[in-house]
Amino acid sequence: MPESGSGSIARPGRRIGALLIDYAAATIIATAFFGYDQFALPSEAGLSLFAPMMVFVALQVLFIPTLGGSPGHRILGMRLQLLHGGWAGLWRPIVRTLLLALVIPAVVWDADQRGLHDKAAGTVLLRG
């Protein structure tokens, strides 16, 4: 893969930006449709406390196989594919997203700046 430009591995700044876009969208959707209140105390929130994360997971699992990336990825010019090219399929986005939701696999990178969640799923996030 090229060192920089189109087809290169997406760098942390873009990845974090996409994550923020996706989580903001999930929070807005959870607020609008599931009664999530980000200012409520945890004891008052009940199960709606997890609504943004559940919406985030649903967005990832829905958009990665269909659009080749989450809305945040696509807005920032990235796409997700198999390491050696091709469609990520249906089960890889599920594995990748569940590991991403655990946070730790996503913040541990290898020398190629691929997170453990991408390594486990056999995927790579590339610049468009």
Coordinates of N, CA, C and O in Angstrom, one line a residue:
M1 N 0.8 -1.2 0.0 CA 0.0 0.0 0.0 C 0.9 1.2 0.0 O 2.0 1.2 0.6
P2 N 0.4 2.3 -0.6 CA 1.2 3.5 -0.7 C 1.5 4.1 0.7 O 0.6 3.9 1.6
E3 N 2.5 4.8 0.9 CA 2.9 5.5 2.1 C 1.9 6.6 2.5 O 1.6 6.8 3.7
S4 N 1.5 7.3 1.5 CA 0.5 8.4 1.7 C -0.4 8.6 0.5 O -0.2 8.0 -0.5
G5 N -1.4 9.4 0.7 CA -2.4 9.7 -0.4 C -3.5 8.6 -0.5 O -3.6 7.8 0.4
S6 N -4.1 8.6 -1.6 CA -5.2 7.6 -1.8 C -4.7 6.2 -1.8 O -3.7 5.9 -2.4
G7 N -5.4 5.4 -1.0 CA -5.1 4.0 -0.9 C -4.1 3.7 0.2 O -3.8 2.5 0.5
S8 N -3.7 4.7 0.9 CA -2.8 4.5 2.1 C -3.6 4.2 3.3 O -4.8 4.5 3.4
I9 N -3.0 3.7 4.4 CA -3.7 3.4 5.6 C -4.1 4.7 6.3 O -3.3 5.6 6.4
A10 N -5.4 4.8 6.7 CA -5.9 6.1 7.3 C -5.1 6.3 8.6 O -4.9 5.4 9.4
R11 N -4.8 7.5 8.9 CA -4.0 7.9 10.1 C -5.0 8.2 11.2 O -6.2 8.4 11.0
P12 N -4.4 8.2 12.4 CA -5.2 8.4 13.6 C -6.1 9.6 13.6 O -7.2 9.6 14.1
G13 N -5.7 10.7 13.1 CA -6.5 11.9 13.1 C -7.8 11.8 12.4 O -8.9 12.1 12.9
R14 N -7.8 11.2 11.2 CA -9.0 10.9 10.5 C -9.8 9.8 11.2 O -11.1 9.9 11.2
R15 N -9.2 8.8 11.7 CA -9.9 7.8 12.4 C -10.7 8.3 13.6 O -11.9 8.0 13.8
I16 N -10.0 9.2 14.4 CA -10.7 9.8 15.6 C -11.8 10.7 15.1 O -12.9 10.7 15.7
G17 N -11.5 11.5 14.1 CA -12.6 12.4 13.6 C -13.8 11.6 13.1 O -14.9 12.0 13.4
A18 N -13.6 10.5 12.4 CA -14.7 9.7 12.0 C -15.5 9.1 13.2 O -16.7 9.0 13.2
L19 N -14.7 8.7 14.2 CA -15.4 8.1 15.4 C -16.2 9.2 16.1 O -17.3 8.9 16.5
L20 N -15.7 10.4 16.2 CA -16.5 11.5 16.8 C -17.8 11.8 16.0 O -18.8 12.0 16.6
I21 N -17.6 11.8 14.7 CA -18.8 12.1 13.8 C -19.9 11.0 14.0 O -21.0 11.2 14.2
D22 N -19.4 9.7 14.0 CA -20.3 8.6 14.2 C -21.0 8.6 15.6 O -22.2 8.3 15.7
Y23 N -20.2 8.9 16.6 CA -20.8 8.8 18.0 C -21.7 10.0 18.2 O -22.7 9.9 18.8
A24 N -21.4 11.2 17.6 CA -22.3 12.3 17.7 C -23.6 12.0 17.0 O -24.7 12.3 17.5
A25 N -23.6 11.4 15.8 CA -24.8 11.0 15.1 C -25.6 10.0 15.9 O -26.8 10.1 16.0
A26 N -24.9 9.0 16.5 CA -25.6 8.0 17.4 C -26.2 8.7 18.6 O -27.4 8.3 18.9
T27 N -25.6 9.7 19.2 CA -26.2 10.4 20.3 C -27.4 11.2 19.9 O -28.4 11.1 20.6
I28 N -27.3 11.8 18.7 CA -28.5 12.6 18.3 C -29.7 11.6 18.0 O -30.8 11.9 18.4
I29 N -29.4 10.5 17.4 CA -30.5 9.5 17.1 C -31.0 8.9 18.4 O -32.2 8.8 18.5
A30 N -30.2 8.6 19.3 CA -30.6 8.1 20.6 C -31.4 9.1 21.4 O -32.4 8.7 22.0
T31 N -31.1 10.3 21.3 CA -31.9 11.4 21.9 C -33.2 11.5 21.3 O -34.2 11.6 22.0
A32 N -33.2 11.5 20.0 CA -34.5 11.8 19.2 C -35.5 10.6 19.3 O -36.7 10.8 19.5
F33 N -35.0 9.4 19.3 CA -35.8 8.2 19.2 C -35.9 7.3 20.4 O -36.9 6.5 20.6
F34 N -35.0 7.4 21.3 CA -34.9 6.5 22.5 C -35.0 7.2 23.8 O -34.8 6.6 24.9
G35 N -35.2 8.5 23.8 CA -35.3 9.3 25.0 C -34.0 9.4 25.8 O -34.1 9.6 27.0
Y36 N -32.9 9.3 25.2 CA -31.6 9.4 25.8 C -31.4 10.9 26.3 O -31.7 11.8 25.5
D37 N -31.0 11.1 27.5 CA -30.7 12.4 28.1 C -29.3 12.4 28.6 O -29.0 11.8 29.7
Q38 N -28.4 13.0 27.9 CA -27.0 13.0 28.3 C -26.7 13.7 29.6 O -25.7 13.6 30.2
F39 N -27.7 14.5 30.1 CA -27.5 15.2 31.4 C -28.2 14.5 32.6 O -28.1 15.0 33.7
A40 N -28.8 13.4 32.3 CA -29.5 12.6 33.4 C -28.4 11.9 34.2 O -27.4 11.5 33.7
L41 N -28.7 11.8 35.5 CA -27.8 11.0 36.4 C -27.9 9.5 36.0 O -29.0 9.0 35.5
P42 N -26.9 8.7 36.1 CA -26.9 7.3 35.7 C -28.1 6.5 36.4 O -28.7 5.7 35.8
S43 N -28.4 6.9 37.7 CA -29.4 6.2 38.4 C -30.8 6.5 37.8 O -31.7 5.7 37.9
E44 N -30.9 7.7 37.1 CA -32.2 8.1 36.5 C -32.3 7.6 35.0 O -33.4 7.5 34.5
A45 N -31.2 7.4 34.4 CA -31.2 7.1 33.0 C -31.7 5.7 32.6 O -32.3 5.5 31.6
G46 N -31.4 4.7 33.5 CA -31.8 3.3 33.2 C -31.1 2.8 32.0 O -30.0 3.0 31.8
L47 N -31.8 2.0 31.2 CA -31.2 1.4 30.0 C -30.9 2.4 28.9 O -30.1 2.1 28.0
S48 N -31.6 3.6 28.9 CA -31.3 4.5 27.9 C -29.9 5.0 28.0 O -29.4 5.7 27.1
L49 N -29.2 4.8 29.1 CA -27.8 5.1 29.3 C -26.9 4.5 28.1 O -26.0 5.1 27.7
F50 N -27.3 3.3 27.7 CA -26.6 2.6 26.7 C -27.1 2.8 25.2 O -26.6 2.3 24.3
A51 N -28.1 3.7 25.1 CA -28.7 3.9 23.8 C -27.7 4.4 22.7 O -27.7 3.9 21.6
P52 N -26.9 5.4 23.1 CA -26.0 5.9 22.0 C -25.0 4.8 21.6 O -24.7 4.7 20.4
M53 N -24.5 4.0 22.5 CA -23.6 2.9 22.1 C -24.3 1.9 21.2 O -23.7 1.4 20.2
M54 N -25.5 1.5 21.5 CA -26.3 0.6 20.7 C -26.6 1.1 19.3 O -26.4 0.4 18.4
V55 N -26.9 2.4 19.3 CA -27.1 3.0 17.9 C -25.8 3.1 17.2 O -25.8 2.8 16.0
F56 N -24.7 3.4 17.9 CA -23.4 3.4 17.2 C -23.0 2.1 16.6 O -22.6 2.0 15.4
V57 N -23.2 1.0 17.4 CA -23.0 -0.3 16.9 C -23.9 -0.6 15.7 O -23.4 -1.2 14.6
A58 N -25.1 -0.3 15.7 CA -26.1 -0.5 14.6 C -25.6 0.2 13.4 O -25.7 -0.3 12.3
L59 N -25.2 1.5 13.5 CA -24.7 2.3 12.4 C -23.5 1.6 11.7 O -23.4 1.6 10.5
Q60 N -22.6 1.2 12.5 CA -21.4 0.6 12.0 C -21.7 -0.7 11.3 O -21.2 -0.9 10.1
V61 N -22.5 -1.6 11.9 CA -22.8 -2.9 11.3 C -23.7 -2.7 10.0 O -23.5 -3.5 9.1
L62 N -24.5 -1.7 10.0 CA -25.3 -1.4 8.8 C -24.5 -0.8 7.7 O -24.6 -1.2 6.5
F63 N -23.7 0.2 7.9 CA -23.1 1.0 6.9 C -21.8 0.4 6.3 O -21.5 0.6 5.2
I64 N -21.0 -0.3 7.2 CA -19.8 -0.8 6.7 C -20.0 -1.8 5.5 O -19.3 -1.7 4.5
P65 N -20.9 -2.8 5.6 CA -21.1 -3.7 4.5 C -21.7 -3.0 3.3 O -21.5 -3.4 2.2
T66 N -22.6 -2.0 3.5 CA -23.3 -1.5 2.4 C -22.6 -0.3 1.7 O -22.7 -0.2 0.5
L67 N -21.9 0.5 2.5 CA -21.3 1.7 1.9 C -19.7 1.6 1.9 O -19.1 2.5 1.5
G68 N -19.2 0.6 2.5 CA -17.8 0.4 2.6 C -17.2 1.3 3.7 O -16.0 1.5 3.8
G69 N -18.0 1.7 4.6 CA -17.5 2.5 5.8 C -18.7 3.2 6.5 O -19.8 3.2 5.9
S70 N -18.4 3.6 7.7 CA -19.5 4.3 8.4 C -19.7 5.7 7.9 O -18.9 6.1 7.0
P71 N -20.7 6.4 8.3 CA -20.9 7.7 7.8 C -19.7 8.6 8.1 O -19.3 9.4 7.2
G72 N -19.1 8.5 9.2 CA -17.9 9.3 9.6 C -16.7 8.9 8.6 O -16.0 9.8 8.2
H73 N -16.5 7.7 8.4 CA -15.5 7.2 7.4 C -15.7 7.9 6.1 O -14.8 8.4 5.5
R74 N -16.9 7.8 5.6 CA -17.2 8.3 4.2 C -17.1 9.8 4.1 O -16.6 10.3 3.2
I75 N -17.5 10.5 5.2 CA -17.4 11.9 5.2 C -16.0 12.4 5.2 O -15.6 13.4 4.5
L76 N -15.1 11.7 5.9 CA -13.7 12.0 5.9 C -12.9 11.3 4.9 O -11.6 11.4 4.9
G77 N -13.5 10.7 3.9 CA -12.8 10.2 2.8 C -12.1 8.9 3.0 O -11.0 8.7 2.5
M78 N -12.7 8.0 3.8 CA -12.0 6.7 4.1 C -13.0 5.6 3.7 O -14.2 5.8 3.5
R79 N -12.4 4.4 3.5 CA -13.2 3.2 3.2 C -12.6 2.0 3.9 O -11.4 1.9 4.1
L80 N -13.4 1.0 4.2 CA -13.0 -0.2 4.9 C -13.0 -1.3 3.9 O -14.0 -1.5 3.2
Q81 N -12.0 -2.1 3.9 CA -11.9 -3.2 3.0 C -11.1 -4.3 3.6 O -10.4 -4.1 4.7
L82 N -11.1 -5.5 3.0 CA -10.2 -6.6 3.5 C -8.8 -6.2 3.3 O -8.5 -5.3 2.4
L83 N -7.9 -6.8 4.0 CA -6.5 -6.4 4.0 C -5.9 -6.5 2.6 O -5.2 -5.7 2.1
H84 N -6.3 -7.5 1.9 CA -5.8 -7.8 0.5 C -6.8 -7.3 -0.6 O -6.7 -7.7 -1.7
G85 N -7.7 -6.4 -0.2 CA -8.7 -5.9 -1.1 C -10.0 -6.6 -1.1 O -10.0 -7.8 -0.7
G86 N -11.0 -5.9 -1.5 CA -12.3 -6.6 -1.6 C -13.3 -6.2 -0.5 O -12.9 -5.4 0.4
W87 N -14.5 -6.6 -0.7 CA -15.6 -6.3 0.2 C -15.4 -7.0 1.6 O -15.0 -8.1 1.7
A88 N -15.7 -6.3 2.6 CA -15.5 -6.7 4.0 C -16.5 -7.8 4.4 O -16.2 -8.6 5.4
G89 N -17.5 -8.0 3.7 CA -18.5 -9.0 4.0 C -19.5 -8.6 5.1 O -19.6 -7.4 5.4
L90 N -20.1 -9.6 5.7 CA -21.1 -9.3 6.7 C -20.7 -9.6 8.1 O -21.0 -8.8 9.0
W91 N -19.9 -10.6 8.4 CA -19.5 -10.9 9.7 C -18.3 -10.1 10.2 O -18.2 -9.8 11.4
R92 N -17.4 -9.7 9.3 CA -16.3 -8.9 9.7 C -16.6 -7.6 10.3 O -16.1 -7.2 11.4
P93 N -17.6 -6.8 9.8 CA -18.0 -5.6 10.4 C -18.6 -5.8 11.8 O -18.4 -5.0 12.7
I94 N -19.2 -6.9 12.0 CA -19.8 -7.2 13.4 C -18.6 -7.4 14.4 O -18.6 -6.8 15.4
V95 N -17.7 -8.3 14.0 CA -16.5 -8.5 14.9 C -15.8 -7.2 15.1 O -15.4 -6.9 16.3
R96 N -15.5 -6.5 14.1 CA -14.7 -5.2 14.2 C -15.4 -4.2 15.1 O -14.8 -3.6 16.0
T97 N -16.8 -4.1 14.9 CA -17.5 -3.1 15.7 C -17.6 -3.5 17.2 O -17.5 -2.7 18.1
L98 N -17.8 -4.8 17.5 CA -17.9 -5.2 18.9 C -16.5 -5.0 19.6 O -16.5 -4.6 20.7
L99 N -15.4 -5.2 18.9 CA -14.1 -5.0 19.5 C -13.9 -3.5 19.6 O -13.3 -3.0 20.6
L100 N -14.4 -2.7 18.6 CA -14.3 -1.2 18.7 C -15.1 -0.7 19.9 O -14.6 0.2 20.6
A101 N -16.2 -1.3 20.2 CA -17.0 -0.9 21.3 C -16.3 -1.1 22.7 O -16.6 -0.5 23.7
L102 N -15.4 -2.1 22.7 CA -14.7 -2.4 23.9 C -13.5 -1.4 24.1 O -12.9 -1.4 25.2
V103 N -13.2 -0.6 23.2 CA -12.3 0.5 23.2 C -10.8 0.0 23.2 O -10.1 0.5 22.3
I104 N -10.4 -0.8 24.1 CA -9.0 -1.2 24.2 C -8.4 -1.7 22.9 O -7.3 -1.3 22.4
P105 N -9.1 -2.7 22.2 CA -8.5 -3.1 20.9 C -8.3 -2.0 19.8 O -7.5 -2.1 19.0
A106 N -9.1 -1.0 19.9 CA -9.1 0.1 19.0 C -7.9 1.1 19.2 O -7.4 1.7 18.3
V107 N -7.4 1.1 20.5 CA -6.4 2.1 20.8 C -5.0 1.4 20.8 O -4.0 2.1 21.1
V108 N -4.9 0.1 20.6 CA -3.6 -0.6 20.5 C -3.4 -0.8 19.0 O -4.1 -1.5 18.3
W109 N -2.3 -0.2 18.5 CA -2.0 -0.3 17.1 C -0.7 -1.0 16.8 O 0.2 -1.1 17.7
D110 N -0.5 -1.6 15.6 CA 0.7 -2.2 15.2 C 1.5 -1.1 14.5 O 1.2 0.1 14.4
A111 N 2.7 -1.5 13.9 CA 3.6 -0.6 13.2 C 2.9 0.0 12.0 O 3.3 1.1 11.6
D112 N 1.9 -0.7 11.4 CA 1.2 -0.1 10.2 C 0.0 0.8 10.6 O -0.7 1.2 9.8
Q113 N -0.1 1.0 11.9 CA -1.2 1.8 12.5 C -2.6 1.2 12.2 O -3.6 1.9 12.0
R114 N -2.6 -0.1 12.3 CA -3.9 -0.9 12.2 C -4.2 -1.3 13.7 O -3.4 -1.9 14.3
G115 N -5.4 -1.0 14.1 CA -5.9 -1.3 15.4 C -6.1 -2.8 15.5 O -6.3 -3.5 14.5
L116 N -6.1 -3.3 16.8 CA -6.3 -4.8 17.0 C -7.7 -5.2 16.5 O -7.9 -6.3 16.0
H117 N -8.7 -4.3 16.5 CA -10.0 -4.6 16.0 C -9.9 -4.9 14.5 O -10.6 -5.7 14.0
D118 N -9.1 -4.1 13.8 CA -9.0 -4.3 12.3 C -8.2 -5.6 12.1 O -8.5 -6.3 11.1
K119 N -7.2 -5.8 12.8 CA -6.3 -7.1 12.6 C -7.2 -8.3 12.9 O -7.1 -9.3 12.1
A120 N -8.0 -8.3 13.9 CA -8.8 -9.5 14.3 C -9.9 -9.7 13.2 O -10.2 -10.9 12.9
A121 N -10.4 -8.7 12.6 CA -11.4 -8.8 11.5 C -10.8 -9.0 10.1 O -11.5 -9.3 9.2
G122 N -9.5 -8.8 10.0 CA -8.8 -8.9 8.7 C -9.1 -7.8 7.8 O -9.1 -7.9 6.5
T123 N -9.4 -6.6 8.3 CA -9.7 -5.4 7.5 C -8.7 -4.3 7.7 O -7.8 -4.4 8.6
V124 N -8.8 -3.3 6.8 CA -7.9 -2.2 6.9 C -8.8 -1.0 6.5 O -9.6 -1.0 5.6
L125 N -8.5 0.2 7.2 CA -9.2 1.4 6.9 C -8.3 2.3 6.0 O -7.2 2.6 6.4
L126 N -8.7 2.5 4.8 CA -7.9 3.2 3.8 C -8.4 4.6 3.5 O -9.6 4.8 3.6
R127 N -7.5 5.5 3.1 CA -7.9 6.8 2.6 C -8.5 6.6 1.2 O -8.0 5.8 0.4
G128 N -9.6 7.3 0.9 CA -10.3 7.2 -0.3 C -9.5 7.6 -1.5 O -9.6 7.3 -2.6

